[in-house]
mmCIF file of C-alpha atoms in Angstrom:
data_model
loop_
_atom_site.group_PDB
_atom_site.id
_atom_site.type_symbol
_atom_site.label_atom_id
_atom_site.label_comp_id
_atom_site.label_asym_id
_atom_site.label_seq_id
_atom_site.Cartn_x
_atom_site.Cartn_y
_atom_site.Cartn_z
ATOM 1 C CA UNK A 288 -16.999 29.400 3.888
ATOM 2 C CA UNK A 289 -19.449 26.505 3.714
ATOM 3 C CA UNK A 290 -18.711 23.714 6.183
ATOM 4 C CA UNK A 291 -20.617 21.113 4.162
ATOM 5 C CA UNK A 292 -18.368 18.152 3.447
ATOM 6 C CA UNK A 293 -18.597 16.537 0.022
ATOM 7 C CA UNK A 294 -17.519 12.892 0.058
ATOM 8 C CA UNK A 295 -15.338 11.492 -2.699
ATOM 9 C CA UNK A 296 -13.304 8.351 -3.458
ATOM 10 C CA UNK A 297 -10.180 9.918 -4.936
ATOM 11 C CA UNK A 298 -8.350 13.227 -5.413
ATOM 12 C CA UNK A 299 -9.202 15.255 -8.503
ATOM 13 C CA UNK A 300 -5.714 16.258 -9.657
ATOM 14 C CA UNK A 301 -7.051 18.822 -12.114
ATOM 15 C CA UNK A 302 -8.427 20.996 -9.310
ATOM 16 C CA UNK A 303 -6.404 23.412 -7.180
ATOM 17 C CA UNK A 304 -6.501 23.045 -3.402
ATOM 18 C CA UNK A 305 -5.652 25.531 -0.677
ATOM 19 C CA UNK A 306 -4.771 22.851 1.878
ATOM 20 C CA UNK A 307 -5.031 19.081 2.268
ATOM 21 C CA UNK A 308 -5.428 17.579 5.746
ATOM 22 C CA UNK A 309 -4.186 13.981 6.112
ATOM 23 C CA UNK A 310 -4.999 11.655 9.001
ATOM 24 C CA UNK A 311 -2.315 8.982 8.608
ATOM 25 C CA UNK A 312 -2.924 5.331 9.449
ATOM 26 C CA UNK A 313 -0.869 2.178 8.943
ATOM 27 C CA UNK A 314 -2.155 1.182 5.498
ATOM 28 C CA UNK A 315 -4.237 4.153 4.330
ATOM 29 C CA UNK A 316 -5.087 7.801 5.013
ATOM 30 C CA UNK A 317 -8.199 9.912 5.452
ATOM 31 C CA UNK A 318 -8.090 13.233 3.616
ATOM 32 C CA UNK A 319 -9.945 16.533 3.862
ATOM 33 C CA UNK A 320 -9.294 18.880 0.926
ATOM 34 C CA UNK A 321 -10.213 22.580 0.897
ATOM 35 C CA UNK A 322 -10.426 23.943 -2.641
ATOM 36 C CA UNK A 323 -9.522 27.486 -3.702
ATOM 37 C CA UNK A 324 -13.277 28.206 -3.986
ATOM 38 C CA UNK A 325 -13.842 27.063 -0.397
ATOM 39 C CA UNK A 326 -15.426 23.655 -0.968
ATOM 40 C CA UNK A 327 -14.596 20.921 1.541
ATOM 41 C CA UNK A 328 -14.030 17.465 0.050
ATOM 42 C CA UNK A 329 -13.621 14.428 2.281
ATOM 43 C CA UNK A 330 -12.050 11.063 1.398
ATOM 44 C CA UNK A 331 -12.584 8.401 4.037
ATOM 45 C CA UNK A 332 -10.058 5.814 2.825
ATOM 46 C CA UNK A 333 -7.187 6.518 0.439
ATOM 47 C CA UNK A 334 -4.321 4.087 -0.167
ATOM 48 C CA UNK A 335 -0.769 5.420 0.206
ATOM 49 C CA UNK A 336 0.136 4.477 -3.352
ATOM 50 C CA UNK A 337 -2.893 6.415 -4.657
ATOM 51 C CA UNK A 338 -1.960 9.412 -2.493
ATOM 52 C CA UNK A 339 1.609 9.420 -3.830
ATOM 53 C CA UNK A 340 0.408 9.087 -7.427
ATOM 54 C CA UNK A 341 -2.058 11.982 -7.063
ATOM 55 C CA UNK A 342 0.475 14.158 -5.214
ATOM 56 C CA UNK A 343 2.911 13.906 -8.117
ATOM 57 C CA UNK A 344 0.223 15.118 -10.545
ATOM 58 C CA UNK A 345 -1.330 17.828 -8.324
ATOM 59 C CA UNK A 346 -0.408 21.533 -8.435
ATOM 60 C CA UNK A 347 1.720 22.659 -5.482
ATOM 61 C CA UNK A 348 -0.348 22.868 -2.296
ATOM 62 C CA UNK A 349 -0.083 22.556 1.494
ATOM 63 C CA UNK A 350 -0.368 19.180 3.229
ATOM 64 C CA UNK A 351 -1.088 19.044 6.972
ATOM 65 C CA UNK A 352 -0.634 16.007 9.216
ATOM 66 C CA UNK A 353 0.079 14.898 12.781
ATOM 67 C CA UNK A 354 3.456 13.472 13.893
ATOM 68 C CA UNK A 355 3.644 9.670 13.577
ATOM 69 C CA UNK A 356 5.907 6.915 12.247
ATOM 70 C CA UNK A 357 4.981 7.464 8.581
ATOM 71 C CA UNK A 358 5.158 11.254 8.752
ATOM 72 C CA UNK A 359 8.853 12.018 8.121
ATOM 73 C CA UNK A 360 9.262 9.863 5.012
ATOM 74 C CA UNK A 361 5.969 11.109 3.523
ATOM 75 C CA UNK A 362 6.931 14.748 4.160
ATOM 76 C CA UNK A 363 10.268 14.271 2.387
ATOM 77 C CA UNK A 364 8.508 12.757 -0.632
ATOM 78 C CA UNK A 365 5.820 15.458 -0.808
ATOM 79 C CA UNK A 366 8.368 18.268 -0.518
ATOM 80 C CA UNK A 367 10.468 16.717 -3.284
ATOM 81 C CA UNK A 368 7.380 16.989 -5.513
ATOM 82 C CA UNK A 369 7.052 20.717 -4.788
ATOM 83 C CA UNK A 370 4.440 20.691 -2.017
ATOM 84 C CA UNK A 371 4.586 22.426 1.374
ATOM 85 C CA UNK A 372 4.081 20.287 4.476
ATOM 86 C CA UNK A 373 3.086 21.340 7.993
ATOM 87 C CA UNK A 374 3.075 19.029 11.030
ATOM 88 C CA UNK A 375 0.650 19.942 13.815
ATOM 89 C CA UNK A 376 0.682 18.682 17.395
ATOM 90 C CA UNK A 377 -2.037 16.142 18.198
ATOM 91 C CA UNK A 378 -3.181 18.198 21.215
ATOM 92 C CA UNK A 379 -4.232 21.023 18.899
ATOM 93 C CA UNK A 380 -6.240 18.558 16.818
ATOM 94 C CA UNK A 381 -7.857 17.113 19.948
ATOM 95 C CA UNK A 382 -8.876 20.589 21.133
ATOM 96 C CA UNK A 383 -10.352 21.370 17.703
ATOM 97 C CA UNK A 384 -12.367 18.127 17.751
ATOM 98 C CA UNK A 385 -13.745 18.962 21.210
ATOM 99 C CA UNK A 386 -14.836 22.485 20.267
ATOM 100 C CA UNK A 387 -16.014 21.962 16.658
ATOM 101 C CA UNK A 388 -17.184 18.330 16.530
ATOM 102 C CA UNK A 389 -18.543 17.857 20.084
ATOM 103 C CA UNK A 390 -15.656 15.449 20.774
ATOM 104 C CA UNK A 391 -16.822 13.112 17.988
ATOM 105 C CA UNK A 392 -13.438 11.726 16.961
ATOM 106 C CA UNK A 393 -13.343 10.096 13.521
ATOM 107 C CA UNK A 394 -10.612 9.858 10.906
ATOM 108 C CA UNK A 395 -12.384 12.335 8.626
ATOM 109 C CA UNK A 396 -12.955 14.772 11.485
ATOM 110 C CA UNK A 397 -9.246 14.584 12.336
ATOM 111 C CA UNK A 398 -8.319 15.266 8.711
ATOM 112 C CA UNK A 399 -10.721 18.215 8.556
ATOM 113 C CA UNK A 400 -9.331 19.627 11.810
ATOM 114 C CA UNK A 401 -5.794 19.412 10.386
ATOM 115 C CA UNK A 402 -6.883 21.176 7.196
ATOM 116 C CA UNK A 403 -8.397 24.140 9.062
ATOM 117 C CA UNK A 404 -5.609 24.322 11.664
ATOM 118 C CA UNK A 405 -3.034 24.528 8.846
ATOM 119 C CA UNK A 406 -4.565 27.894 7.858
ATOM 120 C CA UNK A 407 -3.892 29.326 11.328
ATOM 121 C CA UNK A 408 -0.782 31.532 11.088
ATOM 122 C CA UNK A 409 -0.241 31.615 14.879
ATOM 123 C CA UNK A 410 -0.169 27.872 15.532
ATOM 124 C CA UNK A 411 3.198 26.314 16.427
ATOM 125 C CA UNK A 412 4.357 23.695 13.957
ATOM 126 C CA UNK A 413 6.547 20.635 14.447
ATOM 127 C CA UNK A 414 9.716 20.462 12.359
ATOM 128 C CA UNK A 415 9.880 17.170 10.414
ATOM 129 C CA UNK A 416 13.191 15.357 9.985
ATOM 130 C CA UNK A 417 15.037 15.059 6.703
ATOM 131 C CA UNK A 418 16.533 11.723 5.623
ATOM 132 C CA UNK A 419 19.870 12.308 7.348
ATOM 133 C CA UNK A 420 18.225 13.349 10.611
ATOM 134 C CA UNK A 421 15.913 10.345 10.368
ATOM 135 C CA UNK A 422 18.937 8.041 10.027
ATOM 136 C CA UNK A 423 20.616 9.532 13.116
ATOM 137 C CA UNK A 424 17.344 9.384 15.075
ATOM 138 C CA UNK A 425 16.732 5.718 14.232
ATOM 139 C CA UNK A 426 20.300 4.668 15.063
ATOM 140 C CA UNK A 427 20.293 6.430 18.442
ATOM 141 C CA UNK A 428 16.822 5.020 19.215
ATOM 142 C CA UNK A 429 18.051 1.497 18.428
ATOM 143 C CA UNK A 430 21.032 2.080 20.702
ATOM 144 C CA UNK A 431 18.741 3.122 23.560
ATOM 145 C CA UNK A 432 16.721 -0.072 23.074
ATOM 146 C CA UNK A 433 19.881 -2.202 23.249
ATOM 147 C CA UNK A 434 20.969 -0.417 26.436
ATOM 148 C CA UNK A 435 17.547 -1.049 28.022
ATOM 149 C CA UNK A 436 17.579 -4.725 27.011
ATOM 150 C CA UNK A 437 21.089 -5.208 28.419
ATOM 151 C CA UNK A 438 20.234 -3.590 31.758
ATOM 152 C CA UNK A 439 16.902 -5.356 32.110
ATOM 153 C CA UNK A 440 18.458 -8.741 31.338
ATOM 154 C CA UNK A 441 21.196 -8.381 33.958
ATOM 155 C CA UNK A 442 18.868 -6.952 36.628
ATOM 156 C CA UNK A 443 16.347 -9.753 36.063
ATOM 157 C CA UNK A 444 19.126 -12.355 36.087
ATOM 158 C CA UNK A 445 20.597 -11.107 39.372
ATOM 159 C CA UNK A 446 17.141 -10.950 40.964
ATOM 160 C CA UNK A 447 16.354 -14.564 40.064
ATOM 161 C CA UNK A 448 19.750 -15.722 41.330
ATOM 162 C CA UNK A 449 19.248 -13.852 44.607
ATOM 163 C CA UNK A 450 15.875 -15.551 45.139
ATOM 164 C CA UNK A 451 17.764 -18.884 45.180
ATOM 165 C CA UNK A 452 20.425 -17.572 47.550
ATOM 166 C CA UNK A 453 23.125 -16.681 45.000
ATOM 167 C CA UNK A 454 24.069 -13.046 45.594
ATOM 168 C CA UNK A 455 25.841 -11.447 42.631
ATOM 169 C CA UNK A 456 27.735 -8.269 43.483
ATOM 170 C CA UNK A 457 27.684 -5.158 41.310
ATOM 171 C CA UNK A 458 31.370 -5.540 40.500
ATOM 172 C CA UNK A 459 30.780 -8.768 38.560
ATOM 173 C CA UNK A 460 30.312 -7.653 34.962
ATOM 174 C CA UNK A 461 32.236 -10.383 33.091
ATOM 175 C CA UNK A 462 29.753 -12.755 31.449
ATOM 176 C CA UNK A 463 32.172 -15.706 31.560
ATOM 177 C CA UNK A 464 32.527 -15.406 35.339
ATOM 178 C CA UNK A 465 28.761 -14.980 35.740
ATOM 179 C CA UNK A 466 28.121 -18.080 33.651
ATOM 180 C CA UNK A 467 30.645 -20.040 35.726
ATOM 181 C CA UNK A 468 28.957 -19.001 39.000
ATOM 182 C CA UNK A 469 25.573 -20.162 37.718
ATOM 183 C CA UNK A 470 27.040 -23.473 36.533
ATOM 184 C CA UNK A 471 28.683 -24.245 39.896
ATOM 185 C CA UNK A 472 25.750 -23.244 42.111
ATOM 186 C CA UNK A 473 24.160 -26.515 43.233
ATOM 187 C CA UNK A 474 20.758 -25.236 44.429
ATOM 188 C CA UNK A 475 19.550 -24.380 40.902
ATOM 189 C CA UNK A 476 17.268 -26.954 39.235
ATOM 190 C CA UNK A 477 18.754 -28.127 35.954
ATOM 191 C CA UNK A 478 15.966 -26.570 33.861
ATOM 192 C CA UNK A 479 16.417 -23.186 35.558
ATOM 193 C CA UNK A 480 20.210 -23.339 35.204
ATOM 194 C CA UNK A 481 19.835 -23.863 31.447
ATOM 195 C CA UNK A 482 17.527 -20.847 31.059
ATOM 196 C CA UNK A 483 19.807 -18.652 33.179
ATOM 197 C CA UNK A 484 22.726 -19.576 30.922
ATOM 198 C CA UNK A 485 20.588 -18.548 27.950
ATOM 199 C CA UNK A 486 20.003 -15.167 29.622
ATOM 200 C CA UNK A 487 23.762 -14.715 29.993
ATOM 201 C CA UNK A 488 24.214 -15.509 26.284
ATOM 202 C CA UNK A 489 21.448 -13.042 25.411
ATOM 203 C CA UNK A 490 23.230 -10.322 27.405
ATOM 204 C CA UNK A 491 26.436 -11.101 25.496
ATOM 205 C CA UNK A 492 24.631 -10.834 22.142
ATOM 206 C CA UNK A 493 23.027 -7.514 23.098
ATOM 207 C CA UNK A 494 26.416 -6.198 24.235
ATOM 208 C CA UNK A 495 27.923 -7.133 20.853
ATOM 209 C CA UNK A 496 25.042 -5.419 19.031
ATOM 210 C CA UNK A 497 25.578 -2.339 21.190
ATOM 211 C CA UNK A 498 29.262 -2.293 20.273
ATOM 212 C CA UNK A 499 28.420 -2.575 16.573
ATOM 213 C CA UNK A 500 25.876 0.248 16.627
ATOM 214 C CA UNK A 501 28.384 2.478 18.447
ATOM 215 C CA UNK A 502 30.819 1.809 15.594
ATOM 216 C CA UNK A 503 28.083 2.672 13.075
ATOM 217 C CA UNK A 504 27.318 5.958 14.844
ATOM 218 C CA UNK A 505 31.006 6.839 14.855
ATOM 219 C CA UNK A 506 31.231 6.093 11.135
ATOM 220 C CA UNK A 507 28.150 8.064 10.021
ATOM 221 C CA UNK A 508 29.090 11.075 12.201
ATOM 222 C CA UNK A 509 32.698 11.169 11.011
ATOM 223 C CA UNK A 510 32.006 13.553 8.126
ATOM 224 C CA UNK A 511 29.351 15.666 9.869
ATOM 225 C CA UNK A 512 30.528 19.128 10.942
ATOM 226 C CA UNK A 513 27.789 19.586 13.549
ATOM 227 C CA UNK A 514 28.735 16.365 15.359
ATOM 228 C CA UNK A 515 32.422 17.305 15.339
ATOM 229 C CA UNK A 516 31.771 20.816 16.658
ATOM 230 C CA UNK A 517 29.338 19.771 19.384
ATOM 231 C CA UNK A 518 31.731 17.135 20.764
ATOM 232 C CA UNK A 519 34.193 19.890 21.705
ATOM 233 C CA UNK A 520 31.770 20.902 24.491
ATOM 234 C CA UNK A 521 32.600 19.291 27.881
ATOM 235 C CA UNK A 522 30.332 16.354 28.685
ATOM 236 C CA UNK A 523 29.032 15.956 25.117
ATOM 237 C CA UNK A 524 30.043 12.634 23.571
ATOM 238 C CA UNK A 525 29.317 10.764 20.364
ATOM 239 C CA UNK A 526 25.794 9.567 21.195
ATOM 240 C CA UNK A 527 24.679 12.971 22.503
ATOM 241 C CA UNK A 528 26.089 14.715 19.407
ATOM 242 C CA UNK A 529 24.304 12.280 17.065
ATOM 243 C CA UNK A 530 20.988 12.776 18.866
ATOM 244 C CA UNK A 531 21.418 16.541 18.663
ATOM 245 C CA UNK A 532 21.978 16.184 14.928
ATOM 246 C CA UNK A 533 18.729 14.224 14.697
ATOM 247 C CA UNK A 534 16.638 16.754 16.634
ATOM 248 C CA UNK A 535 17.982 20.266 15.992
ATOM 249 C CA UNK A 536 17.339 20.851 12.297
ATOM 250 C CA UNK A 537 17.896 24.491 11.319
ATOM 251 C CA UNK A 538 19.474 26.239 14.316
ATOM 252 C CA UNK A 539 18.400 29.674 13.051
ATOM 253 C CA UNK A 540 14.782 28.886 13.967
ATOM 254 C CA UNK A 541 15.719 29.324 17.643
ATOM 255 C CA UNK A 542 15.637 33.126 17.748
ATOM 256 C CA UNK A 543 16.411 33.477 21.469
ATOM 257 C CA UNK A 544 18.940 31.495 23.584
ATOM 258 C CA UNK A 545 16.181 30.388 25.973
ATOM 259 C CA UNK A 546 14.194 28.859 23.103
ATOM 260 C CA UNK A 547 16.772 26.109 22.631
ATOM 261 C CA UNK A 548 16.601 24.509 26.127
ATOM 262 C CA UNK A 549 12.841 25.110 26.073
ATOM 263 C CA UNK A 550 12.649 22.988 22.900
ATOM 264 C CA UNK A 551 13.934 20.032 24.928
ATOM 265 C CA UNK A 552 11.757 20.730 27.977
ATOM 266 C CA UNK A 553 14.569 21.990 30.231
ATOM 267 C CA UNK A 554 12.813 25.154 31.415
ATOM 268 C CA UNK A 555 10.264 25.519 34.255
ATOM 269 C CA UNK A 556 6.596 26.089 33.585
ATOM 270 C CA UNK A 557 5.407 29.662 33.984
ATOM 271 C CA UNK A 558 2.308 29.876 36.189
ATOM 272 C CA UNK A 559 0.804 33.350 36.541
ATOM 273 C CA UNK A 560 -2.552 34.675 37.685
ATOM 274 C CA UNK A 561 -3.313 38.311 38.276
ATOM 275 C CA UNK A 562 -0.011 39.944 39.267
ATOM 276 C CA UNK A 563 1.397 36.800 40.873
ATOM 277 C CA UNK A 564 3.867 34.732 38.902
ATOM 278 C CA UNK A 565 5.735 31.614 39.930
ATOM 279 C CA UNK A 566 7.740 28.862 38.296
ATOM 280 C CA UNK A 567 6.587 25.257 38.254
ATOM 281 C CA UNK A 568 8.191 21.956 37.329
ATOM 282 C CA UNK A 569 10.105 21.376 34.096
ATOM 283 C CA UNK A 570 7.901 21.306 31.017
ATOM 284 C CA UNK A 571 9.582 18.070 29.771
ATOM 285 C CA UNK A 572 8.557 18.847 26.215
ATOM 286 C CA UNK A 573 10.356 17.625 23.132
ATOM 287 C CA UNK A 574 12.643 14.630 22.726
ATOM 288 C CA UNK A 575 12.833 12.532 25.907
ATOM 289 C CA UNK A 576 16.033 10.723 24.875
ATOM 290 C CA UNK A 577 17.840 13.996 24.117
ATOM 291 C CA UNK A 578 16.779 15.459 27.456
ATOM 292 C CA UNK A 579 18.050 12.358 29.283
ATOM 293 C CA UNK A 580 21.398 12.523 27.463
ATOM 294 C CA UNK A 581 21.795 16.224 28.310
ATOM 295 C CA UNK A 582 21.104 15.499 31.994
ATOM 296 C CA UNK A 583 23.839 12.837 31.922
ATOM 297 C CA UNK A 584 26.203 15.283 30.212
ATOM 298 C CA UNK A 585 25.435 17.929 32.844
ATOM 299 C CA UNK A 586 26.164 15.454 35.635
ATOM 300 C CA UNK A 587 29.593 14.658 34.173
ATOM 301 C CA UNK A 588 30.352 18.400 33.810
ATOM 302 C CA UNK A 589 29.471 18.994 37.477
ATOM 303 C CA UNK A 590 31.812 16.176 38.543
ATOM 304 C CA UNK A 591 34.568 17.653 36.364
ATOM 305 C CA UNK A 592 34.060 21.043 38.037
ATOM 306 C CA UNK A 593 34.225 19.493 41.515
ATOM 307 C CA UNK A 594 37.490 17.713 40.668
ATOM 308 C CA UNK A 595 38.985 20.857 39.103
ATOM 309 C CA UNK A 596 39.222 19.267 35.632
ATOM 310 C CA UNK A 597 36.839 21.653 33.857
ATOM 311 C CA UNK A 598 38.834 24.007 31.624
ATOM 312 C CA UNK A 599 36.000 26.527 31.252
ATOM 313 C CA UNK A 600 36.721 28.675 34.341
ATOM 314 C CA UNK A 601 33.569 30.794 34.138
ATOM 315 C CA UNK A 602 31.363 27.722 33.843
ATOM 316 C CA UNK A 603 33.234 26.019 36.687
ATOM 317 C CA UNK A 604 32.891 29.085 38.945
ATOM 318 C CA UNK A 605 29.163 29.283 38.199
ATOM 319 C CA UNK A 606 28.637 25.593 39.070
ATOM 320 C CA UNK A 607 30.634 25.837 42.329
ATOM 321 C CA UNK A 608 28.740 28.998 43.282
ATOM 322 C CA UNK A 609 25.396 27.215 42.864
ATOM 323 C CA UNK A 610 26.673 24.345 44.989
ATOM 324 C CA UNK A 611 27.736 26.749 47.752
ATOM 325 C CA UNK A 612 24.210 28.176 47.628
ATOM 326 C CA UNK A 613 22.955 24.642 48.418
ATOM 327 C CA UNK A 614 21.120 24.196 45.124
ATOM 328 C CA UNK A 615 19.724 20.617 45.030
ATOM 329 C CA UNK A 616 21.493 18.190 42.715
ATOM 330 C CA UNK A 617 18.450 17.710 40.463
ATOM 331 C CA UNK A 618 17.933 21.428 39.904
ATOM 332 C CA UNK A 619 21.648 21.967 39.369
ATOM 333 C CA UNK A 620 21.924 19.269 36.683
ATOM 334 C CA UNK A 621 18.896 20.698 34.847
ATOM 335 C CA UNK A 622 20.356 24.212 35.046
ATOM 336 C CA UNK A 623 23.742 23.033 33.747
ATOM 337 C CA UNK A 624 22.060 21.055 30.948
ATOM 338 C CA UNK A 625 20.157 24.190 29.883
ATOM 339 C CA UNK A 626 23.359 26.236 29.993
ATOM 340 C CA UNK A 627 25.189 23.661 27.853
ATOM 341 C CA UNK A 628 22.398 23.868 25.281
ATOM 342 C CA UNK A 629 22.663 27.660 25.178
ATOM 343 C CA UNK A 630 26.424 27.303 24.638
ATOM 344 C CA UNK A 631 25.807 24.821 21.801
ATOM 345 C CA UNK A 632 23.338 27.188 20.164
ATOM 346 C CA UNK A 633 25.851 30.045 20.277
ATOM 347 C CA UNK A 634 28.517 27.770 18.756
ATOM 348 C CA UNK A 635 26.300 26.586 15.907
ATOM 349 C CA UNK A 636 25.145 30.112 15.051
ATOM 350 C CA UNK A 637 28.683 31.511 15.077
ATOM 351 C CA UNK A 638 30.202 28.419 13.432
ATOM 352 C CA UNK A 639 33.019 28.291 16.022
ATOM 353 C CA UNK A 640 34.130 25.422 18.250
ATOM 354 C CA UNK A 641 33.913 25.501 22.038
ATOM 355 C CA UNK A 642 35.947 28.316 23.582
ATOM 356 C CA UNK A 643 36.557 27.687 27.321
ATOM 357 C CA UNK A 644 37.507 31.352 27.864
ATOM 358 C CA UNK A 645 34.066 32.734 26.950
ATOM 359 C CA UNK A 646 31.781 29.779 27.747
ATOM 360 C CA UNK A 647 29.088 30.654 30.331
ATOM 361 C CA UNK A 648 29.973 34.385 30.222
ATOM 362 C CA UNK A 649 27.061 36.713 29.442
ATOM 363 C CA UNK A 650 27.221 38.137 25.939
ATOM 364 C CA UNK A 651 26.926 41.696 27.254
ATOM 365 C CA UNK A 652 30.085 41.130 29.338
ATOM 366 C CA UNK A 653 32.233 40.087 26.388
ATOM 367 C CA UNK A 654 34.446 42.514 24.432
ATOM 368 C CA UNK A 655 32.919 43.494 21.100
ATOM 369 C CA UNK A 656 35.515 41.584 19.062
ATOM 370 C CA UNK A 657 34.644 38.289 20.791
ATOM 371 C CA UNK A 658 30.852 38.580 20.487
#
């Protein structure tokens, strides 16, 4: 195939293309189109409205792009018009630019790299979100931002108060009492006291917004079967179930139980050279928020097992055994989080709710009728 790039200003909708590589930007895209005959056509700047108009008139083809803010909505639109979309990790594009373009990174080079990488059958693709998943993902992301704002506001407020000699204990969480303490403390300058009161009001507003978004999550997840089923697992609550809904997609794409925790970065790196193999740190791939929520869920499950409140006896015995073996807390929580994900995968594939009698028992050890 010729690698000569022919520059153009728009997409010829009468021509058939094998693949179209799109480098997405805020207001426009750069496109590299490979025709059925093997010609490479490059478009440096193409408006989104022009891209959408041409895509509706084009014959069905493959569009390739990197993950970004605009990606999910554009993929849903292109697929509704009969096209196939593939999303490729930016690291693969970066490696292609280094080896094929001498590390000369331009928008057109990125688009061309995406077009050629989309023809590779062995490359791992990123699963885009549909509209429902995108809604769950945005709501849970907004909730995380509210939680961060609330914590940062209170920590900053307590630090400033302590620098003036007013020590606020951890047990004081009521905003009215906190506001009263600031008002009565005489060492504060009047200007500083006013701003500290504003910080207290801001914390109250963020707390109200957090309450409202929790109600919204409860409402949108009420009719979703996946959210209902996942919440039967110990330690998994509303927020964790909604984030799982946003990130899982089609559960059948995880062919092996280990693939599911690996998708969220809860497996150790494999480092091997010659005949020596060892395990490294966690890969920490995938969704950071989901991984954090699963670690919190695992911590609550461990506490339940220690108090004897965990109904799943096999899972409880396994956790207590690891503790007797002096497994560090960090490793134990990661191991329990990975085990919970494997349990969730088995539930979603079988379509059955959490069964405490078989949870954490190896499949080969189960009677045939319960497999």
